[in-house]
Amino acid sequence: MRYDVVIIGGAIVGSSIAYYLREEGFSGSIALVERDPQFAHAATTLSCASIRQQFSIPENIRLSQFTLKLFRRLTEEFGPDADIGFREGGYLILAGENGLPILKANHETQLAEGADIVLEDAEALVRRFPWLSAEGITAGAYGRTGEGWFDAHAMLMLFRKALRQKNIEFITADVTGIERQGDRVIGVGLDNGERLEAGIVVNAAGPNAGKVSAMAGLALPVEPRKRNVFIFEAREKYDDMPLLVDPSGIYVRPEGSVYITGGAEPEEGDGPADASDFEPDWPLFEEVIWPVLATRIPAFEAIKPTRAWAGHYDYNTLDQNAVIGPHPQVENFLFANGFSGHGLQQAPAVGKALAELIVHGGFRTVDCAAFGYSRVAEGRAFRELNVI
Ligand SMILES: Cc1cc2nc3c(=O)[nH]c(=O)nc-3n(C[C@H](O)[C@H](O)[C@H](O)COP(=O)(O)OP(=O)(O)OC[C@H]3O[C@@H](n4cnc5c(N)ncnc54)[C@H](O)[C@@H]3O)c2cc1C
């Protein structure tokens, strides 16, 4: 079996690449290989499904803006029934005195990219959101439009459904090996003993991307990092509540009639997760999250946690940013990895970018050159400061 393009990983990034390859007119054969077709452990389906413009570097803002445009014309792209429940509730990123210079610098970058973000002092924020306590807060950046949350599973299903009409070979298998001949990858081996010959191999393996790259003998600093998300109920309902990020890193947002929260993992000791560990760390809610929430939103003194889940970030240990494009020596091995907590919202743009690279030989819509692998080879960080 030979395919012009073999994509390893069929969640949002892999599916988006396959989708845009066809949209860009690619007529060669495409195999999308996925080992977990229910996506039970994919970052995509375990994510918090939020989209923002509040990044520190323009390139990340541009990737999210591509997706935002897609969300706003979803039915044109995917048909009249397309709905991912996009709610443009905004982000509110808070800073104390120490965080203010970075918040201001980020805000200027975001404005220069046309993002609808306002920077307000503590007093104005409390006027805007009377449920908020400004204790320890100097200012906050609020996305009036262009930021919010959606249903990640519905988004994945939109792409997967669209692929059914696009002549894609869906293969359910675990890729266990990648064959190299000098500076080319020539095929992938599967756990069922089969072998797929490949013209191009794309790594879309999410948190497992480092291991998949290693199969081709290529180093990629991406590893799974466990992140816990808790659901709680509260008596008070705040319909105007954005996704609020406290200076401590704890975030909270409404999810229908309940709330979700997370961001409590301590930096110290944060390391690669056991690939099979999806057990929520409940003490983080009681000991770290709840005291922060009760201070920031006094009405959250009385809340009831009801459920929790844990997923794995596709964490780039070099600079918490994506690696996009070919390996400089092994040019037919392409990366779409290391999104470090913001890959769901970037997936459509990245799919489009890689498709343009494969079909036209260069980026046309969003220039992803800054995300290239050469910085990994040189150990040169291209750091995103707003990792939530
Ligand atoms: C708790 C949490 C919250 C998040 N919140 C957000 C958010 O609010 N906004 C946002 O934009 N992003 C968020 N993210 C990040 C986002 O979910 C990821 O960056 C994104 O989903 C990555 O998509 P992916 O397709 O690359 O990876 P995944 O969804 O993990 O998919 C990779 C797929 O590859 C398959 N695979 C791996 N190895 C192999 C192999 N050897 N053979 C075959 N198949 C293989 C896996 O089974 C998996 O289905 C969050 C992540 C987590 C964990």
Short mmCIF file of C-alpha atoms and ligand atoms in Angstrom, two decimals:
data_model
loop_
_atom_site.label_atom_id
_atom_site.label_comp_id
_atom_site.label_asym_id
_atom_site.label_seq_id
_atom_site.Cartn_x
_atom_site.Cartn_y
_atom_site.Cartn_z
CA MET A 1 0.00 0.00 0.00
CA ARG A 2 1.41 3.32 -1.03
CA TYR A 3 0.11 6.79 -0.16
CA ASP A 4 1.37 10.15 -1.30
CA VAL A 5 0.73 11.54 2.18
CA VAL A 6 0.50 9.56 5.42
CA ILE A 7 -0.77 11.60 8.37
CA ILE A 8 -0.08 10.11 11.81
CA GLY A 9 -2.90 11.18 14.16
CA GLY A 10 -6.48 11.79 13.07
CA ALA A 11 -7.72 14.26 15.69
CA ILE A 12 -8.17 17.96 14.97
CA VAL A 13 -4.71 18.71 13.57
CA GLY A 14 -4.45 15.61 11.37
CA SER A 15 -8.04 15.97 10.14
CA SER A 16 -7.54 19.65 9.37
CA ILE A 17 -4.42 18.93 7.32
CA ALA A 18 -6.26 16.26 5.31
CA TYR A 19 -9.24 18.61 4.83
CA TYR A 20 -7.20 21.56 3.56
CA LEU A 21 -5.02 19.35 1.35
CA ARG A 22 -8.17 18.55 -0.63
CA GLU A 23 -9.39 22.16 -0.43
CA GLU A 24 -6.07 23.28 -1.94
CA GLY A 25 -6.59 20.84 -4.82
CA PHE A 26 -4.28 18.00 -3.77
CA SER A 27 -5.32 14.99 -5.83
CA GLY A 28 -2.81 12.43 -4.53
CA SER A 29 -3.65 9.64 -2.10
CA ILE A 30 -3.96 10.46 1.62
CA ALA A 31 -3.98 8.05 4.57
CA LEU A 32 -5.10 9.31 7.99
CA VAL A 33 -3.84 6.87 10.61
CA GLU A 34 -5.45 6.96 14.06
CA ARG A 35 -5.02 4.45 16.89
CA ASP A 36 -7.89 5.72 19.09
CA PRO A 37 -10.87 6.31 16.76
CA GLN A 38 -13.13 7.27 19.70
CA PHE A 39 -10.56 9.98 20.58
CA ALA A 40 -10.97 9.01 24.25
CA HIS A 41 -7.48 10.27 25.11
CA ALA A 42 -6.89 12.89 22.44
CA ALA A 43 -6.02 16.41 23.64
CA THR A 44 -8.67 17.62 21.20
CA THR A 45 -11.62 16.08 23.02
CA LEU A 46 -10.17 16.63 26.53
CA SER A 47 -9.46 20.31 25.98
CA CYS A 48 -11.25 23.38 27.35
CA ALA A 49 -12.17 24.36 23.80
CA SER A 50 -11.51 28.06 24.04
CA ILE A 51 -10.17 30.55 21.52
CA ARG A 52 -8.43 33.84 22.20
CA GLN A 53 -6.44 36.61 20.60
CA GLN A 54 -4.56 37.37 23.79
CA PHE A 55 -1.17 35.95 22.86
CA SER A 56 2.21 37.62 23.22
CA ILE A 57 3.43 37.04 19.66
CA PRO A 58 1.70 38.21 16.47
CA GLU A 59 2.04 34.85 14.70
CA ASN A 60 -0.12 33.13 17.34
CA ILE A 61 -2.74 35.85 17.09
CA ARG A 62 -2.86 35.42 13.30
CA LEU A 63 -3.36 31.64 13.60
CA SER A 64 -6.32 32.14 15.94
CA GLN A 65 -7.77 34.89 13.75
CA PHE A 66 -7.88 32.47 10.82
CA THR A 67 -9.93 30.07 12.95
CA LEU A 68 -12.15 32.87 14.20
CA LYS A 69 -13.00 33.79 10.61
CA LEU A 70 -13.81 30.15 9.94
CA PHE A 71 -16.09 29.99 13.01
CA ARG A 72 -17.94 33.05 11.76
CA ARG A 73 -18.67 31.44 8.40
CA LEU A 74 -19.02 27.85 9.53
CA THR A 75 -22.23 27.12 7.66
CA GLU A 76 -20.77 28.43 4.40
CA GLU A 77 -17.79 26.12 4.81
CA PHE A 78 -19.47 23.00 6.23
CA GLY A 79 -23.15 23.32 5.32
CA PRO A 80 -26.34 24.73 6.90
CA ASP A 81 -26.35 22.36 9.91
CA ALA A 82 -22.79 23.15 10.98
CA ASP A 83 -22.80 24.26 14.61
CA ILE A 84 -20.07 24.10 17.23
CA GLY A 85 -21.87 26.19 19.85
CA PHE A 86 -19.39 29.04 19.58
CA ARG A 87 -19.98 31.52 22.40
CA GLU A 88 -18.07 34.77 22.07
CA GLY A 89 -17.77 35.33 25.82
CA GLY A 90 -14.27 36.87 25.78
CA TYR A 91 -11.16 36.35 27.91
CA LEU A 92 -10.27 38.52 30.87
CA ILE A 93 -6.60 38.27 31.76
CA LEU A 94 -5.80 39.91 35.08
CA ALA A 95 -2.47 41.26 36.28
CA GLY A 96 -1.10 42.64 39.52
CA GLU A 97 1.61 45.31 39.68
CA ASN A 98 4.34 42.83 38.65
CA GLY A 99 2.49 41.47 35.64
CA LEU A 100 1.42 44.89 34.33
CA PRO A 101 4.37 45.59 31.96
CA ILE A 102 3.87 42.25 30.19
CA LEU A 103 0.10 42.70 30.02
CA LYS A 104 0.61 46.15 28.45
CA ALA A 105 3.21 44.93 25.94
CA ASN A 106 0.97 42.01 24.93
CA HIS A 107 -1.99 44.37 24.58
CA GLU A 108 -0.06 46.60 22.18
CA THR A 109 0.89 43.57 20.08
CA GLN A 110 -2.75 42.43 20.03
CA LEU A 111 -4.05 45.87 19.02
CA ALA A 112 -1.50 46.03 16.21
CA GLU A 113 -3.01 42.76 14.91
CA GLY A 114 -6.51 44.26 14.98
CA ALA A 115 -7.73 42.36 18.06
CA ASP A 116 -10.67 43.86 19.94
CA ILE A 117 -9.06 43.86 23.40
CA VAL A 118 -9.43 46.63 25.98
CA LEU A 119 -7.00 47.26 28.79
CA GLU A 120 -8.77 48.52 31.91
CA ASP A 121 -7.69 49.42 35.42
CA ALA A 122 -9.09 47.62 38.45
CA GLU A 123 -11.82 50.18 39.08
CA ALA A 124 -13.17 50.00 35.54
CA LEU A 125 -13.09 46.20 35.66
CA VAL A 126 -15.18 46.07 38.81
CA ARG A 127 -17.66 48.47 37.22
CA ARG A 128 -17.85 46.20 34.19
CA PHE A 129 -18.02 42.97 36.24
CA PRO A 130 -19.51 43.76 39.68
CA TRP A 131 -19.01 40.16 40.86
CA LEU A 132 -15.22 40.55 40.59
CA SER A 133 -12.91 41.33 43.51
CA ALA A 134 -9.98 43.53 42.48
CA GLU A 135 -7.84 42.46 45.45
CA GLY A 136 -4.22 42.45 44.24
CA ILE A 137 -5.28 43.44 40.71
CA THR A 138 -3.86 46.46 38.89
CA ALA A 139 -5.40 45.94 35.45
CA GLY A 140 -6.93 43.43 33.11
CA ALA A 141 -7.19 42.85 29.36
CA TYR A 142 -10.66 41.95 28.13
CA GLY A 143 -11.57 40.63 24.69
CA ARG A 144 -14.84 42.29 23.77
CA THR A 145 -15.24 40.19 20.63
CA GLY A 146 -13.27 37.49 18.87
CA GLU A 147 -12.67 35.29 21.91
CA GLY A 148 -14.73 32.60 23.59
CA TRP A 149 -15.43 28.89 23.70
CA PHE A 150 -17.08 26.14 21.71
CA ASP A 151 -17.66 22.39 21.53
CA ALA A 152 -14.37 20.68 20.64
CA HIS A 153 -15.97 17.33 19.82
CA ALA A 154 -18.46 18.99 17.48
CA MET A 155 -15.61 20.82 15.74
CA LEU A 156 -13.67 17.58 15.28
CA MET A 157 -16.77 15.82 13.94
CA LEU A 158 -17.35 18.63 11.41
CA PHE A 159 -13.92 18.06 9.93
CA ARG A 160 -14.14 14.24 10.12
CA LYS A 161 -17.56 14.26 8.45
CA ALA A 162 -16.36 16.57 5.69
CA LEU A 163 -13.43 14.21 5.06
CA ARG A 164 -15.83 11.38 4.16
CA GLN A 165 -16.56 13.09 0.85
CA LYS A 166 -12.91 13.79 0.15
CA ASN A 167 -11.49 10.39 -0.71
CA ILE A 168 -9.34 9.94 2.38
CA GLU A 169 -8.23 6.50 3.57
CA PHE A 170 -9.07 6.20 7.30
CA ILE A 171 -6.79 3.61 8.88
CA THR A 172 -7.29 2.47 12.48
CA ALA A 173 -3.88 1.42 13.73
CA ASP A 174 -0.99 2.43 15.92
CA VAL A 175 2.08 3.61 14.03
CA THR A 176 4.93 1.72 15.66
CA GLY A 177 7.82 2.50 13.33
CA ILE A 178 8.95 4.90 10.60
CA GLU A 179 11.39 3.81 7.91
CA ARG A 180 14.16 6.08 6.70
CA GLN A 181 16.42 5.80 3.70
CA GLY A 182 19.12 8.43 4.14
CA ASP A 183 17.46 11.84 4.21
CA ARG A 184 14.00 10.57 3.32
CA VAL A 185 11.24 8.81 5.19
CA ILE A 186 9.84 6.06 3.00
CA GLY A 187 7.14 4.37 5.02
CA VAL A 188 5.46 3.67 8.32
CA GLY A 189 4.96 0.37 10.14
CA LEU A 190 1.70 -0.41 11.93
CA ASP A 191 0.95 -2.52 15.01
CA ASN A 192 -1.11 -4.93 12.86
CA GLY A 193 2.07 -5.83 10.96
CA GLU A 194 1.18 -3.84 7.84
CA ARG A 195 3.47 -1.33 6.22
CA LEU A 196 2.43 1.82 4.37
CA GLU A 197 4.80 3.27 1.82
CA ALA A 198 4.73 7.06 2.02
CA GLY A 199 5.73 9.98 -0.19
CA ILE A 200 5.34 12.43 2.71
CA VAL A 201 4.81 11.66 6.40
CA VAL A 202 3.08 14.25 8.61
CA ASN A 203 3.39 14.08 12.38
CA ALA A 204 0.03 15.09 13.88
CA ALA A 205 0.36 12.86 16.94
CA GLY A 206 -0.40 15.50 19.60
CA PRO A 207 1.20 14.77 22.98
CA ASN A 208 2.78 11.63 21.48
CA ALA A 209 4.57 13.65 18.77
CA GLY A 210 7.99 13.46 20.42
CA LYS A 211 7.83 9.66 20.39
CA VAL A 212 6.60 9.57 16.79
CA SER A 213 9.47 11.83 15.68
CA ALA A 214 11.93 9.61 17.49
CA MET A 215 10.68 6.68 15.36
CA ALA A 216 12.11 8.59 12.37
CA GLY A 217 15.33 9.28 14.29
CA LEU A 218 14.41 12.97 14.69
CA ALA A 219 14.46 14.85 17.99
CA LEU A 220 11.38 16.89 18.88
CA PRO A 221 11.03 18.47 22.36
CA VAL A 222 7.33 17.64 22.72
CA GLU A 223 6.02 15.58 25.62
CA PRO A 224 2.66 14.92 27.32
CA ARG A 225 2.00 17.12 30.35
CA LYS A 226 -1.02 16.32 32.50
CA ARG A 227 -3.57 19.11 32.96
CA ASN A 228 -6.64 18.85 35.23
CA VAL A 229 -10.01 20.43 34.57
CA PHE A 230 -12.74 20.62 37.24
CA ILE A 231 -16.44 21.27 36.85
CA PHE A 232 -18.36 22.97 39.65
CA GLU A 233 -21.80 24.31 40.41
CA ALA A 234 -22.50 27.68 41.99
CA ARG A 235 -25.68 29.32 43.12
CA GLU A 236 -24.86 32.54 41.32
CA LYS A 237 -25.05 32.59 37.52
CA TYR A 238 -22.99 35.24 35.75
CA ASP A 239 -24.03 35.33 32.10
CA ASP A 240 -21.51 38.07 31.32
CA MET A 241 -18.58 36.12 32.73
CA PRO A 242 -15.65 35.77 30.33
CA LEU A 243 -12.91 33.17 30.62
CA LEU A 244 -11.13 34.77 33.54
CA VAL A 245 -7.42 34.17 34.10
CA ASP A 246 -6.21 35.09 37.59
CA PRO A 247 -2.58 36.28 38.01
CA SER A 248 -1.97 32.93 39.77
CA GLY A 249 -2.67 31.14 36.47
CA ILE A 250 -6.00 29.70 37.67
CA TYR A 251 -8.70 30.12 35.04
CA VAL A 252 -12.48 29.79 35.22
CA ARG A 253 -15.30 30.15 32.73
CA PRO A 254 -18.98 29.32 32.43
CA GLU A 255 -19.96 26.09 30.68
CA GLY A 256 -23.71 26.13 30.19
CA SER A 257 -25.25 26.16 33.67
CA VAL A 258 -22.01 25.15 35.45
CA TYR A 259 -18.40 26.39 35.45
CA ILE A 260 -15.07 24.85 34.50
CA THR A 261 -11.74 25.70 36.07
CA GLY A 262 -8.10 24.63 35.98
CA GLY A 263 -4.55 25.91 35.69
CA ALA A 264 -3.46 24.71 39.12
CA GLU A 265 -0.50 22.52 38.17
CA PRO A 266 2.59 23.80 39.99
CA GLU A 267 5.54 24.75 37.75
CA GLU A 268 7.89 23.00 40.07
CA GLY A 269 7.87 19.31 39.35
CA ASP A 270 5.89 19.73 36.11
CA GLY A 271 7.24 17.03 33.84
CA PRO A 272 6.26 14.38 31.32
CA ALA A 273 3.04 12.55 32.15
CA ASP A 274 2.71 8.81 32.20
CA ALA A 275 0.99 8.19 28.84
CA SER A 276 -1.75 6.18 30.57
CA ASP A 277 -2.44 8.58 33.47
CA PHE A 278 -5.74 10.39 32.96
CA GLU A 279 -6.78 10.32 36.63
CA PRO A 280 -7.77 13.81 37.90
CA ASP A 281 -5.68 15.15 40.80
CA TRP A 282 -8.57 16.19 43.06
CA PRO A 283 -6.45 17.81 45.81
CA LEU A 284 -5.58 20.57 43.32
CA PHE A 285 -9.18 21.75 43.42
CA GLU A 286 -9.49 21.87 47.19
CA GLU A 287 -6.02 23.16 48.00
CA VAL A 288 -5.12 25.44 45.09
CA ILE A 289 -8.12 26.42 42.98
CA TRP A 290 -10.90 26.97 45.46
CA PRO A 291 -9.07 29.54 47.65
CA VAL A 292 -8.15 31.55 44.53
CA LEU A 293 -11.70 31.46 43.16
CA ALA A 294 -13.20 32.46 46.51
CA THR A 295 -10.87 35.49 46.65
CA ARG A 296 -11.39 36.58 43.06
CA ILE A 297 -15.16 36.04 42.94
CA PRO A 298 -16.47 36.24 46.52
CA ALA A 299 -19.72 34.46 45.60
CA PHE A 300 -17.60 31.41 44.75
CA GLU A 301 -16.88 30.91 48.44
CA ALA A 302 -19.74 28.41 48.26
CA ILE A 303 -19.32 26.12 45.27
CA LYS A 304 -19.73 22.40 44.68
CA PRO A 305 -17.29 20.47 42.49
CA THR A 306 -19.14 17.78 40.59
CA ARG A 307 -16.79 16.22 38.07
CA ALA A 308 -13.24 16.43 36.74
CA TRP A 309 -11.10 15.16 33.91
CA ALA A 310 -7.42 15.21 32.98
CA GLY A 311 -5.90 15.53 29.54
CA HIS A 312 -2.39 15.80 28.19
CA TYR A 313 -0.96 19.01 26.78
CA ASP A 314 1.21 18.59 23.66
CA TYR A 315 3.93 20.48 25.52
CA ASN A 316 6.93 21.93 23.70
CA THR A 317 9.62 22.10 26.38
CA LEU A 318 11.76 24.51 24.30
CA ASP A 319 9.34 27.44 24.05
CA GLN A 320 5.68 26.36 24.44
CA ASN A 321 4.99 27.08 20.81
CA ALA A 322 4.08 25.04 17.76
CA VAL A 323 6.60 23.42 15.44
CA ILE A 324 5.22 23.66 11.92
CA GLY A 325 6.75 22.54 8.64
CA PRO A 326 9.41 20.15 7.33
CA HIS A 327 12.52 18.85 8.97
CA PRO A 328 15.42 20.75 7.33
CA GLN A 329 17.29 17.56 6.32
CA VAL A 330 14.50 15.00 6.14
CA GLU A 331 12.32 17.26 4.05
CA ASN A 332 9.46 14.84 3.48
CA PHE A 333 8.82 14.56 7.24
CA LEU A 334 6.52 17.40 8.36
CA PHE A 335 5.72 18.57 11.88
CA ALA A 336 2.44 20.00 13.18
CA ASN A 337 3.16 19.66 16.86
CA GLY A 338 3.90 21.19 20.25
CA PHE A 339 0.94 23.58 20.55
CA SER A 340 1.24 23.55 24.35
CA GLY A 341 -2.38 24.23 25.21
CA HIS A 342 -3.51 26.32 22.24
CA GLY A 343 -3.60 23.79 19.41
CA LEU A 344 -7.32 23.34 19.06
CA GLN A 345 -7.88 26.94 18.04
CA GLN A 346 -4.81 26.87 15.79
CA ALA A 347 -5.60 23.60 14.04
CA PRO A 348 -7.58 24.99 11.07
CA ALA A 349 -4.88 27.58 10.31
CA VAL A 350 -2.12 25.01 10.65
CA GLY A 351 -3.96 22.56 8.40
CA LYS A 352 -4.31 25.27 5.79
CA ALA A 353 -0.64 26.29 6.13
CA LEU A 354 0.74 22.76 5.76
CA ALA A 355 -1.59 22.07 2.84
CA GLU A 356 -0.30 25.21 1.10
CA LEU A 357 3.26 24.12 1.76
CA ILE A 358 2.67 20.67 0.28
CA VAL A 359 0.58 21.81 -2.70
CA HIS A 360 2.14 25.19 -3.57
CA GLY A 361 5.59 24.87 -1.99
CA GLY A 362 5.11 27.80 0.41
CA PHE A 363 2.79 29.45 2.95
CA ARG A 364 0.20 31.72 1.38
CA THR A 365 -2.40 32.60 4.00
CA VAL A 366 -0.65 32.62 7.38
CA ASP A 367 3.14 32.73 7.27
CA CYS A 368 4.30 29.97 9.63
CA ALA A 369 8.03 30.29 8.90
CA ALA A 370 8.72 31.50 12.45
CA PHE A 371 7.41 28.17 13.75
CA GLY A 372 9.90 26.18 11.64
CA TYR A 373 12.01 23.33 12.98
CA SER A 374 15.32 25.17 12.51
CA ARG A 375 14.86 26.92 15.88
CA VAL A 376 14.59 23.48 17.52
CA ALA A 377 17.80 22.37 15.83
CA GLU A 378 19.53 25.56 17.02
CA GLY A 379 17.96 25.47 20.50
CA ARG A 380 16.62 28.99 19.84
CA ALA A 381 13.40 29.63 21.74
CA PHE A 382 10.49 31.44 20.06
CA ARG A 383 8.58 31.87 23.27
CA GLU A 384 4.86 32.44 23.83
CA LEU A 385 4.37 34.17 27.17
CA ASN A 386 0.63 33.63 27.50
CA VAL A 387 0.43 29.90 28.09
CA ILE A 388 -2.85 29.16 29.85
C1 LIG B 1 -6.89 20.08 29.49
C2 LIG B 1 -6.60 20.72 28.16
C3 LIG B 1 -7.15 21.96 27.85
C4 LIG B 1 -6.89 22.55 26.62
N1 LIG B 1 -7.54 23.72 26.31
C5 LIG B 1 -7.36 24.27 25.09
C6 LIG B 1 -8.10 25.42 24.73
O1 LIG B 1 -8.90 25.94 25.49
N2 LIG B 1 -7.89 25.93 23.48
C7 LIG B 1 -7.02 25.37 22.60
O2 LIG B 1 -6.85 25.89 21.50
N3 LIG B 1 -6.31 24.25 22.91
C8 LIG B 1 -6.48 23.68 24.13
N4 LIG B 1 -5.78 22.57 24.47
C9 LIG B 1 -4.77 22.05 23.55
C10 LIG B 1 -5.39 21.32 22.41
O3 LIG B 1 -6.34 20.42 22.89
C11 LIG B 1 -4.29 20.59 21.62
O4 LIG B 1 -3.22 21.46 21.34
C12 LIG B 1 -4.86 20.08 20.29
O5 LIG B 1 -6.04 19.38 20.51
C13 LIG B 1 -3.84 19.21 19.59
O6 LIG B 1 -4.50 18.50 18.57
P1 LIG B 1 -3.80 17.26 17.90
O7 LIG B 1 -4.70 16.73 16.87
O8 LIG B 1 -2.41 17.63 17.52
O9 LIG B 1 -3.58 16.25 19.13
P2 LIG B 1 -4.58 15.17 19.74
O10 LIG B 1 -5.95 15.68 19.86
O11 LIG B 1 -3.95 14.60 20.97
O12 LIG B 1 -4.57 14.08 18.62
C14 LIG B 1 -3.45 13.31 18.32
C15 LIG B 1 -3.96 11.99 17.82
O13 LIG B 1 -2.85 11.21 17.37
C16 LIG B 1 -3.10 9.88 17.69
N5 LIG B 1 -1.80 9.20 17.74
C17 LIG B 1 -0.76 9.50 18.54
N6 LIG B 1 0.26 8.66 18.29
C18 LIG B 1 -0.16 7.81 17.32
C19 LIG B 1 0.45 6.72 16.66
N7 LIG B 1 1.69 6.31 16.96
N8 LIG B 1 -0.27 6.05 15.73
C20 LIG B 1 -1.56 6.44 15.43
N9 LIG B 1 -2.17 7.46 16.03
C21 LIG B 1 -1.48 8.15 16.96
C22 LIG B 1 -3.80 9.94 19.05
O14 LIG B 1 -4.54 8.77 19.31
C23 LIG B 1 -4.65 11.19 18.93
O15 LIG B 1 -5.97 10.92 18.55
C24 LIG B 1 -6.03 21.92 25.69
C25 LIG B 1 -5.48 20.68 25.99
C26 LIG B 1 -5.76 20.07 27.20
C27 LIG B 1 -5.17 18.72 27.51
#
